[in-house]
Amino acid sequence: MGFAKFLGIGSSTPEKVLSNVDLEKIIDTSDEWITTRTGIKERRIAEPEVATSDLAYEASIKALEDAAVDVSEIDGIVLGTITPDHIFPSSACMLQSRLGAKQAFAFDLLAGCSGFLYALHAAKGMIEGGDSKKLLVVGAETLSKIMNYEDRSTCILFGDGAGAAVLSTSDTPGILSSCLGANGDDWDLLYMPAGGSRMPTSEETIKNRGHFLRMEGKEVFKEAVKAIQASSLQAIEKADLTPDQIDLFIPHQANYRILEAVRKRIGLPEEKVFSNLDKYGNTSSASVPIALDEAVKSGRLKKGDIALFSAFGAGFTWGAAVVRW
Ligand code: COA
């Protein structure tokens, strides 16, 4: 059995910035409240004509360049998202077409904000099992399209963006461990009520704003801290390492208070946590790969370093992975 490793990483975020001060003009909130409760200062918003696969395409082109891999070498595309261009077909198929990755299979994977960790786990398995040699793993979202900008408890948190990675077979271990988990009992604490088969689109669902994200923030917060801590420690142990051997922790960028609580519980110093939450807010499936790209490009994560990724999201779902970069 071979191993799976990262060959390249790329990301893309829309140019348009929505700052806390901008939000003060449309809802009853303040820069001070958002900053102290979440750590977010601004988020990026896609133009009306831009869909998730457009951001995924830009991030994928950068990842392929970074990996020095031609698109003809890609065996498959796994795309984590909760905001696909359409309910079907998958955004991964649109990405496959735009990239011209004719030989690649393509599918979307829906695992809330853990989408990239789930996609990474699936891709690792396909590579280590010998079925695939090179895969494109993407997390991409246009959450602004499902945001209720009249609900101050959610619209302040989320933003748009995409991150993509090229994975390949390797003689030496690159992804040292990966762990996933889920608890479907709490699905209705973070969800979009309408537009699926349970509640198809109707005049009523539109009137009731059923096509926007809904969340019980306090409950999600508590569960996120517990699950990110437990899965991170599980992934570290599975990699036969201890927390002090982690060079950089790249968590899902949801809320700095969640990151701080987890960091303290795992016992990592502040300088070992990467955060770009202030610039992008929570970009769901895209948050870990965007942060990873910025960590690598800024020199915070260097060749040979050990990184810990973790995420938590709707479902509930969670995942963590330990990687030698
Ligand atoms: N601006 C100003 N006040 C706001 C506000 C906003 N944007 N949003 C909520 N409030 C108010 C509430 O109405 C409430 O007022 P009240 O006490 O008069 O009722 C007060 O602030 C406290 O609200 P609460 O929901 O208890 O705040 P909180 O400290 O739990 O912070 C979140 C709210 C959403 C920031 C926080 O719960 C959170 O980050 N949860 C996790 C969300 C998350 O990360 N989800 C994705 C996981 S993948």
GROMACS .gro file of C-alpha atoms and ligand atoms in nm:
model
  373
    1MET     CA    1   0.000   0.000   0.000
    2GLY     CA    2   0.127   0.349  -0.090
    3PHE     CA    3   0.071   0.671   0.100
    4ALA     CA    4  -0.111   0.994   0.015
    5LYS     CA    5   0.048   1.338   0.025
    6PHE     CA    6  -0.022   1.699  -0.069
    7LEU     CA    7   0.145   1.817  -0.391
    8GLY     CA    8  -0.002   2.167  -0.411
    9ILE     CA    9  -0.254   2.408  -0.264
   10GLY     CA   10  -0.445   2.714  -0.392
   11SER     CA   11  -0.732   2.939  -0.292
   12SER     CA   12  -0.960   3.207  -0.425
   13THR     CA   13  -1.182   3.462  -0.253
   14PRO     CA   14  -1.408   3.724  -0.413
   15GLU     CA   15  -1.279   4.082  -0.422
   16LYS     CA   16  -1.587   4.240  -0.267
   17VAL     CA   17  -1.546   4.299   0.107
   18LEU     CA   18  -1.836   4.321   0.352
   19SER     CA   19  -1.699   4.474   0.672
   20ASN     CA   20  -1.855   4.488   1.017
   21VAL     CA   21  -1.906   4.861   0.961
   22ASP     CA   22  -2.098   4.782   0.639
   23LEU     CA   23  -2.316   4.540   0.838
   24GLU     CA   24  -2.388   4.812   1.098
   25LYS     CA   25  -2.575   4.992   0.818
   26ILE     CA   26  -2.811   4.703   0.738
   27ILE     CA   27  -2.874   4.526   1.071
   28ASP     CA   28  -2.881   4.615   1.441
   29THR     CA   29  -2.522   4.523   1.527
   30SER     CA   30  -2.184   4.682   1.592
   31ASP     CA   31  -1.823   4.625   1.491
   32GLU     CA   32  -1.743   4.600   1.861
   33TRP     CA   33  -2.003   4.322   1.924
   34ILE     CA   34  -1.898   4.116   1.622
   35THR     CA   35  -1.525   4.156   1.694
   36THR     CA   36  -1.544   4.063   2.060
   37ARG     CA   37  -1.793   3.774   2.014
   38THR     CA   38  -1.640   3.622   1.702
   39GLY     CA   39  -1.304   3.775   1.601
   40ILE     CA   40  -1.441   3.852   1.253
   41LYS     CA   41  -1.377   4.196   1.101
   42GLU     CA   42  -1.482   4.137   0.740
   43ARG     CA   43  -1.588   3.868   0.494
   44ARG     CA   44  -1.580   3.830   0.113
   45ILE     CA   45  -1.899   3.827  -0.094
   46ALA     CA   46  -1.935   3.681  -0.444
   47GLU     CA   47  -2.096   3.890  -0.717
   48PRO     CA   48  -2.452   3.780  -0.814
   49GLU     CA   49  -2.332   3.602  -1.130
   50VAL     CA   50  -2.055   3.408  -0.947
   51ALA     CA   51  -2.138   3.053  -0.831
   52THR     CA   52  -1.949   2.806  -0.614
   53SER     CA   53  -1.788   2.622  -0.907
   54ASP     CA   54  -1.643   2.954  -1.036
   55LEU     CA   55  -1.451   3.006  -0.711
   56ALA     CA   56  -1.360   2.634  -0.707
   57TYR     CA   57  -1.220   2.668  -1.060
   58GLU     CA   58  -0.994   2.962  -0.969
   59ALA     CA   59  -0.864   2.782  -0.658
   60SER     CA   60  -0.809   2.458  -0.855
   61ILE     CA   61  -0.606   2.631  -1.128
   62LYS     CA   62  -0.379   2.776  -0.859
   63ALA     CA   63  -0.346   2.439  -0.685
   64LEU     CA   64  -0.254   2.265  -1.013
   65GLU     CA   65   0.007   2.535  -1.085
   66ASP     CA   66   0.145   2.505  -0.733
   67ALA     CA   67   0.170   2.126  -0.772
   68ALA     CA   68   0.314   2.157  -1.127
   69VAL     CA   69   0.057   1.899  -1.235
   70ASP     CA   70  -0.122   1.902  -1.570
   71VAL     CA   71  -0.498   1.867  -1.547
   72SER     CA   72  -0.476   1.555  -1.769
   73GLU     CA   73  -0.308   1.375  -1.476
   74ILE     CA   74  -0.603   1.424  -1.239
   75ASP     CA   75  -0.794   1.097  -1.185
   76GLY     CA   76  -1.081   1.246  -0.986
   77ILE     CA   77  -1.235   1.552  -0.820
   78VAL     CA   78  -1.395   1.552  -0.474
   79LEU     CA   79  -1.565   1.879  -0.386
   80GLY     CA   80  -1.700   1.958  -0.039
   81THR     CA   81  -1.977   2.218  -0.040
   82ILE     CA   82  -2.315   2.308   0.112
   83THR     CA   83  -2.378   2.573  -0.154
   84PRO     CA   84  -2.355   2.389  -0.489
   85ASP     CA   85  -2.439   2.578  -0.809
   86HIS     CA   86  -2.753   2.361  -0.839
   87ILE     CA   87  -2.903   2.080  -0.628
   88PHE     CA   88  -2.796   1.860  -0.919
   89PRO     CA   89  -2.582   1.790  -1.111
   90SER     CA   90  -2.282   1.834  -0.887
   91SER     CA   91  -2.060   2.142  -0.890
   92ALA     CA   92  -1.770   1.897  -0.917
   93CYS     CA   93  -1.896   1.805  -1.266
   94MET     CA   94  -1.905   2.172  -1.363
   95LEU     CA   95  -1.553   2.211  -1.233
   96GLN     CA   96  -1.443   1.899  -1.422
   97SER     CA   97  -1.582   2.045  -1.745
   98ARG     CA   98  -1.427   2.389  -1.697
   99LEU     CA   99  -1.087   2.243  -1.611
  100GLY     CA  100  -1.106   2.005  -1.908
  101ALA     CA  101  -1.027   1.715  -1.672
  102LYS     CA  102  -1.189   1.470  -1.916
  103GLN     CA  103  -1.051   1.153  -1.756
  104ALA     CA  104  -1.152   1.251  -1.401
  105PHE     CA  105  -1.452   1.125  -1.207
  106ALA     CA  106  -1.623   1.400  -1.009
  107PHE     CA  107  -1.859   1.423  -0.714
  108ASP     CA  108  -1.977   1.667  -0.448
  109LEU     CA  109  -1.965   1.577  -0.084
  110LEU     CA  110  -2.199   1.737   0.170
  111ALA     CA  111  -2.062   1.743   0.523
  112GLY     CA  112  -2.127   2.100   0.640
  113CYS     CA  113  -1.819   2.292   0.747
  114SER     CA  114  -1.630   1.959   0.772
  115GLY     CA  115  -1.661   1.918   0.392
  116PHE     CA  116  -1.289   1.956   0.318
  117LEU     CA  117  -1.187   1.715   0.596
  118TYR     CA  118  -1.441   1.459   0.469
  119ALA     CA  119  -1.321   1.507   0.110
  120LEU     CA  120  -0.960   1.470   0.221
  121HIS     CA  121  -1.042   1.146   0.407
  122ALA     CA  122  -1.220   1.004   0.100
  123ALA     CA  123  -0.934   1.103  -0.132
  124LYS     CA  124  -0.671   0.959   0.105
  125GLY     CA  125  -0.857   0.627   0.102
  126MET     CA  126  -0.884   0.619  -0.277
  127ILE     CA  127  -0.513   0.693  -0.319
  128GLU     CA  128  -0.392   0.453  -0.048
  129GLY     CA  129  -0.624   0.183  -0.181
  130GLY     CA  130  -0.450   0.212  -0.519
  131ASP     CA  131  -0.755   0.325  -0.721
  132SER     CA  132  -0.629   0.678  -0.789
  133LYS     CA  133  -0.288   0.838  -0.835
  134LYS     CA  134  -0.369   1.209  -0.832
  135LEU     CA  135  -0.686   1.374  -0.702
  136LEU     CA  136  -0.815   1.727  -0.673
  137VAL     CA  137  -0.973   1.791  -0.332
  138VAL     CA  138  -1.175   2.112  -0.307
  139GLY     CA  139  -1.376   2.304  -0.047
  140ALA     CA  140  -1.583   2.583  -0.201
  141GLU     CA  141  -1.877   2.795  -0.088
  142THR     CA  142  -2.092   3.094  -0.174
  143LEU     CA  143  -2.263   3.114   0.163
  144SER     CA  144  -2.377   3.472   0.098
  145LYS     CA  145  -2.637   3.319  -0.136
  146ILE     CA  146  -2.811   3.139   0.153
  147MET     CA  147  -2.764   3.412   0.413
  148ASN     CA  148  -3.059   3.596   0.564
  149TYR     CA  149  -2.924   3.951   0.590
  150GLU     CA  150  -3.212   4.029   0.830
  151ASP     CA  151  -3.084   3.772   1.085
  152ARG     CA  152  -2.802   3.933   1.281
  153SER     CA  153  -2.716   3.610   1.464
  154THR     CA  154  -2.602   3.436   1.142
  155CYS     CA  155  -2.525   3.685   0.863
  156ILE     CA  156  -2.232   3.836   1.053
  157LEU     CA  157  -2.050   3.503   1.059
  158PHE     CA  158  -2.029   3.367   0.707
  159GLY     CA  159  -1.841   3.453   0.384
  160ASP     CA  160  -1.752   3.316   0.042
  161GLY     CA  161  -1.436   3.148  -0.091
  162ALA     CA  162  -1.269   2.832  -0.216
  163GLY     CA  163  -0.958   2.628  -0.149
  164ALA     CA  164  -0.819   2.336  -0.349
  165ALA     CA  165  -0.543   2.080  -0.303
  166VAL     CA  166  -0.373   1.831  -0.533
  167LEU     CA  167  -0.307   1.499  -0.362
  168SER     CA  168  -0.089   1.223  -0.500
  169THR     CA  169   0.056   0.882  -0.420
  170SER     CA  170   0.380   0.883  -0.226
  171ASP     CA  171   0.645   0.639  -0.102
  172THR     CA  172   0.657   0.819   0.232
  173PRO     CA  173   0.360   0.915   0.454
  174GLY     CA  174   0.217   1.264   0.391
  175ILE     CA  175  -0.129   1.245   0.546
  176LEU     CA  176  -0.033   1.072   0.871
  177SER     CA  177  -0.387   1.028   1.006
  178SER     CA  178  -0.747   1.126   0.942
  179CYS     CA  179  -1.054   1.080   1.164
  180LEU     CA  180  -1.420   1.161   1.097
  181GLY     CA  181  -1.734   1.163   1.308
  182ALA     CA  182  -2.102   1.261   1.298
  183ASN     CA  183  -2.407   1.307   1.520
  184GLY     CA  184  -2.725   1.330   1.313
  185ASP     CA  185  -2.943   1.375   1.625
  186ASP     CA  186  -2.867   1.748   1.617
  187TRP     CA  187  -2.920   1.813   1.247
  188ASP     CA  188  -3.181   2.083   1.310
  189LEU     CA  189  -2.947   2.308   1.510
  190LEU     CA  190  -2.781   2.421   1.186
  191TYR     CA  191  -2.965   2.373   0.858
  192MET     CA  192  -3.154   2.518   0.563
  193PRO     CA  193  -3.522   2.423   0.598
  194ALA     CA  194  -3.656   2.444   0.242
  195GLY     CA  195  -3.569   2.355  -0.115
  196GLY     CA  196  -3.509   1.982  -0.059
  197SER     CA  197  -3.746   1.684  -0.073
  198ARG     CA  198  -3.869   1.736   0.288
  199MET     CA  199  -3.992   2.087   0.211
  200PRO     CA  200  -3.993   2.160  -0.162
  201THR     CA  201  -3.987   2.520  -0.279
  202SER     CA  202  -4.326   2.689  -0.268
  203GLU     CA  203  -4.464   3.040  -0.228
  204GLU     CA  204  -4.494   2.958   0.142
  205THR     CA  205  -4.128   2.855   0.184
  206ILE     CA  206  -4.015   3.173   0.011
  207LYS     CA  207  -4.246   3.388   0.226
  208ASN     CA  208  -4.113   3.216   0.542
  209ARG     CA  209  -3.750   3.269   0.435
  210GLY     CA  210  -3.698   2.893   0.438
  211HIS     CA  211  -3.418   2.905   0.183
  212PHE     CA  212  -3.170   3.062   0.420
  213LEU     CA  213  -2.934   2.910   0.677
  214ARG     CA  214  -3.071   2.878   1.032
  215MET     CA  215  -2.864   2.816   1.341
  216GLU     CA  216  -2.887   2.786   1.719
  217GLY     CA  217  -2.549   2.950   1.778
  218LYS     CA  218  -2.504   2.878   2.148
  219GLU     CA  219  -2.569   2.503   2.112
  220VAL     CA  220  -2.348   2.479   1.804
  221PHE     CA  221  -2.070   2.658   1.990
  222LYS     CA  222  -2.065   2.405   2.277
  223GLU     CA  223  -2.075   2.101   2.049
  224ALA     CA  224  -1.805   2.247   1.821
  225VAL     CA  225  -1.559   2.292   2.108
  226LYS     CA  226  -1.613   1.935   2.236
  227ALA     CA  227  -1.593   1.768   1.895
  228ILE     CA  228  -1.293   1.965   1.765
  229GLN     CA  229  -1.099   1.893   2.083
  230ALA     CA  230  -1.181   1.521   2.082
  231SER     CA  231  -1.119   1.462   1.710
  232SER     CA  232  -0.795   1.662   1.713
  233LEU     CA  233  -0.657   1.454   1.999
  234GLN     CA  234  -0.778   1.136   1.825
  235ALA     CA  235  -0.598   1.231   1.501
  236ILE     CA  236  -0.277   1.318   1.689
  237GLU     CA  237  -0.283   0.984   1.870
  238LYS     CA  238  -0.362   0.793   1.549
  239ALA     CA  239  -0.052   0.953   1.393
  240ASP     CA  240   0.153   0.825   1.690
  241LEU     CA  241   0.234   1.180   1.794
  242THR     CA  242   0.175   1.402   2.097
  243PRO     CA  243   0.030   1.758   2.089
  244ASP     CA  244   0.372   1.918   2.148
  245GLN     CA  245   0.491   1.770   1.816
  246ILE     CA  246   0.234   1.973   1.620
  247ASP     CA  247   0.405   2.268   1.446
  248LEU     CA  248   0.088   2.441   1.326
  249PHE     CA  249  -0.281   2.395   1.409
  250ILE     CA  250  -0.505   2.498   1.117
  251PRO     CA  251  -0.860   2.476   1.249
  252HIS     CA  252  -1.189   2.552   1.080
  253GLN     CA  253  -1.226   2.929   1.105
  254ALA     CA  254  -1.563   2.964   1.279
  255ASN     CA  255  -1.516   3.183   1.586
  256TYR     CA  256  -1.197   3.287   1.765
  257ARG     CA  257  -1.354   3.192   2.100
  258ILE     CA  258  -1.400   2.835   1.972
  259LEU     CA  259  -1.038   2.831   1.850
  260GLU     CA  260  -0.913   2.964   2.184
  261ALA     CA  261  -1.115   2.713   2.389
  262VAL     CA  262  -0.987   2.424   2.175
  263ARG     CA  263  -0.628   2.550   2.173
  264LYS     CA  264  -0.620   2.564   2.553
  265ARG     CA  265  -0.782   2.221   2.592
  266ILE     CA  266  -0.532   2.060   2.352
  267GLY     CA  267  -0.249   2.248   2.521
  268LEU     CA  268  -0.103   2.436   2.224
  269PRO     CA  269   0.068   2.777   2.253
  270GLU     CA  270  -0.100   3.071   2.073
  271GLU     CA  271   0.177   3.100   1.814
  272LYS     CA  272   0.100   2.748   1.688
  273VAL     CA  273  -0.256   2.836   1.579
  274PHE     CA  274  -0.321   2.979   1.232
  275SER     CA  275  -0.615   3.213   1.193
  276ASN     CA  276  -0.739   3.432   0.909
  277LEU     CA  277  -1.090   3.449   1.051
  278ASP     CA  278  -1.074   3.829   1.079
  279LYS     CA  279  -1.050   3.861   0.698
  280TYR     CA  280  -1.292   3.596   0.572
  281GLY     CA  281  -1.529   3.489   0.853
  282ASN     CA  282  -1.658   3.133   0.835
  283THR     CA  283  -1.632   3.000   0.478
  284SER     CA  284  -1.751   2.651   0.575
  285SER     CA  285  -1.587   2.380   0.357
  286ALA     CA  286  -1.344   2.636   0.217
  287SER     CA  287  -1.207   2.758   0.549
  288VAL     CA  288  -0.937   2.495   0.616
  289PRO     CA  289  -0.793   2.490   0.260
  290ILE     CA  290  -0.792   2.874   0.236
  291ALA     CA  291  -0.613   2.891   0.573
  292LEU     CA  292  -0.372   2.615   0.466
  293ASP     CA  293  -0.290   2.801   0.145
  294GLU     CA  294  -0.221   3.124   0.336
  295ALA     CA  295  -0.016   2.938   0.600
  296VAL     CA  296   0.204   2.784   0.330
  297LYS     CA  297   0.240   3.097   0.115
  298SER     CA  298   0.326   3.313   0.419
  299GLY     CA  299   0.593   3.066   0.537
  300ARG     CA  300   0.407   2.975   0.859
  301LEU     CA  301   0.392   2.610   0.742
  302LYS     CA  302   0.721   2.485   0.598
  303LYS     CA  303   0.829   2.167   0.425
  304GLY     CA  304   0.860   1.887   0.681
  305ASP     CA  305   0.640   2.062   0.941
  306ILE     CA  306   0.358   1.870   1.107
  307ALA     CA  307   0.015   2.034   1.069
  308LEU     CA  308  -0.312   1.951   1.243
  309PHE     CA  309  -0.638   2.030   1.061
  310SER     CA  310  -0.978   2.009   1.224
  311ALA     CA  311  -1.336   2.109   1.148
  312PHE     CA  312  -1.691   2.089   1.277
  313GLY     CA  313  -2.016   2.162   1.098
  314ALA     CA  314  -2.380   2.101   1.017
  315GLY     CA  315  -2.501   1.746   1.054
  316PHE     CA  316  -2.333   1.754   1.302
  317THR     CA  317  -2.011   1.638   1.141
  318TRP     CA  318  -1.649   1.671   1.245
  319GLY     CA  319  -1.309   1.566   1.123
  320ALA     CA  320  -0.938   1.606   1.194
  321ALA     CA  321  -0.620   1.515   1.010
  322VAL     CA  322  -0.247   1.526   1.081
  323VAL     CA  323  -0.021   1.598   0.786
  324ARG     CA  324   0.354   1.613   0.728
  325TRP     CA  325   0.388   1.905   0.485
  326COA     N1  326  -2.507   4.204   1.702
  326COA     C1  327  -2.549   4.246   1.823
  326COA     N2  328  -2.614   4.167   1.909
  326COA     C2  329  -2.637   4.041   1.872
  326COA     C3  330  -2.596   3.991   1.747
  326COA     C4  331  -2.530   4.079   1.661
  326COA     N3  332  -2.487   4.041   1.539
  326COA     N4  333  -2.634   3.863   1.737
  326COA     C5  334  -2.695   3.830   1.852
  326COA     N5  335  -2.697   3.939   1.932
  326COA     C6  336  -2.755   3.951   2.066
  326COA     C7  337  -2.862   3.848   2.094
  326COA     O1  338  -2.987   3.890   2.044
  326COA     C8  339  -2.859   3.841   2.244
  326COA     O2  340  -2.931   3.950   2.297
  326COA     P1  341  -3.023   3.930   2.427
  326COA     O3  342  -2.927   3.889   2.535
  326COA     O4  343  -3.082   4.065   2.445
  326COA     O5  344  -3.120   3.823   2.391
  326COA     C9  345  -2.712   3.864   2.279
  326COA     O6  346  -2.654   3.927   2.164
  326COA    C10  347  -2.636   3.738   2.310
  326COA     O7  348  -2.669   3.643   2.208
  326COA     P2  349  -2.607   3.499   2.211
  326COA     O8  350  -2.663   3.421   2.096
  326COA     O9  351  -2.620   3.443   2.348
  326COA    O10  352  -2.454   3.535   2.182
  326COA     P3  353  -2.331   3.441   2.181
  326COA    O11  354  -2.230   3.490   2.274
  326COA    O12  355  -2.370   3.295   2.188
  326COA    O13  356  -2.275   3.467   2.033
  326COA    C11  357  -2.264   3.359   1.820
  326COA    C12  358  -2.352   3.432   1.922
  326COA    C13  359  -2.349   3.321   1.702
  326COA    C14  360  -2.154   3.453   1.778
  326COA    C15  361  -2.205   3.233   1.889
  326COA    O14  362  -2.307   3.161   1.952
  326COA    C16  363  -2.133   3.145   1.794
  326COA    O15  364  -2.034   3.183   1.735
  326COA     N6  365  -2.177   3.018   1.782
  326COA    C17  366  -2.114   2.921   1.698
  326COA    C18  367  -2.153   2.949   1.557
  326COA    C19  368  -2.068   2.877   1.459
  326COA    O16  369  -1.950   2.885   1.464
  326COA     N7  370  -2.136   2.808   1.369
  326COA    C20  371  -2.076   2.740   1.264
  326COA    C21  372  -2.014   2.617   1.313
  326COA     S1  373  -1.948   2.535   1.178
   0.00000   0.00000   0.00000
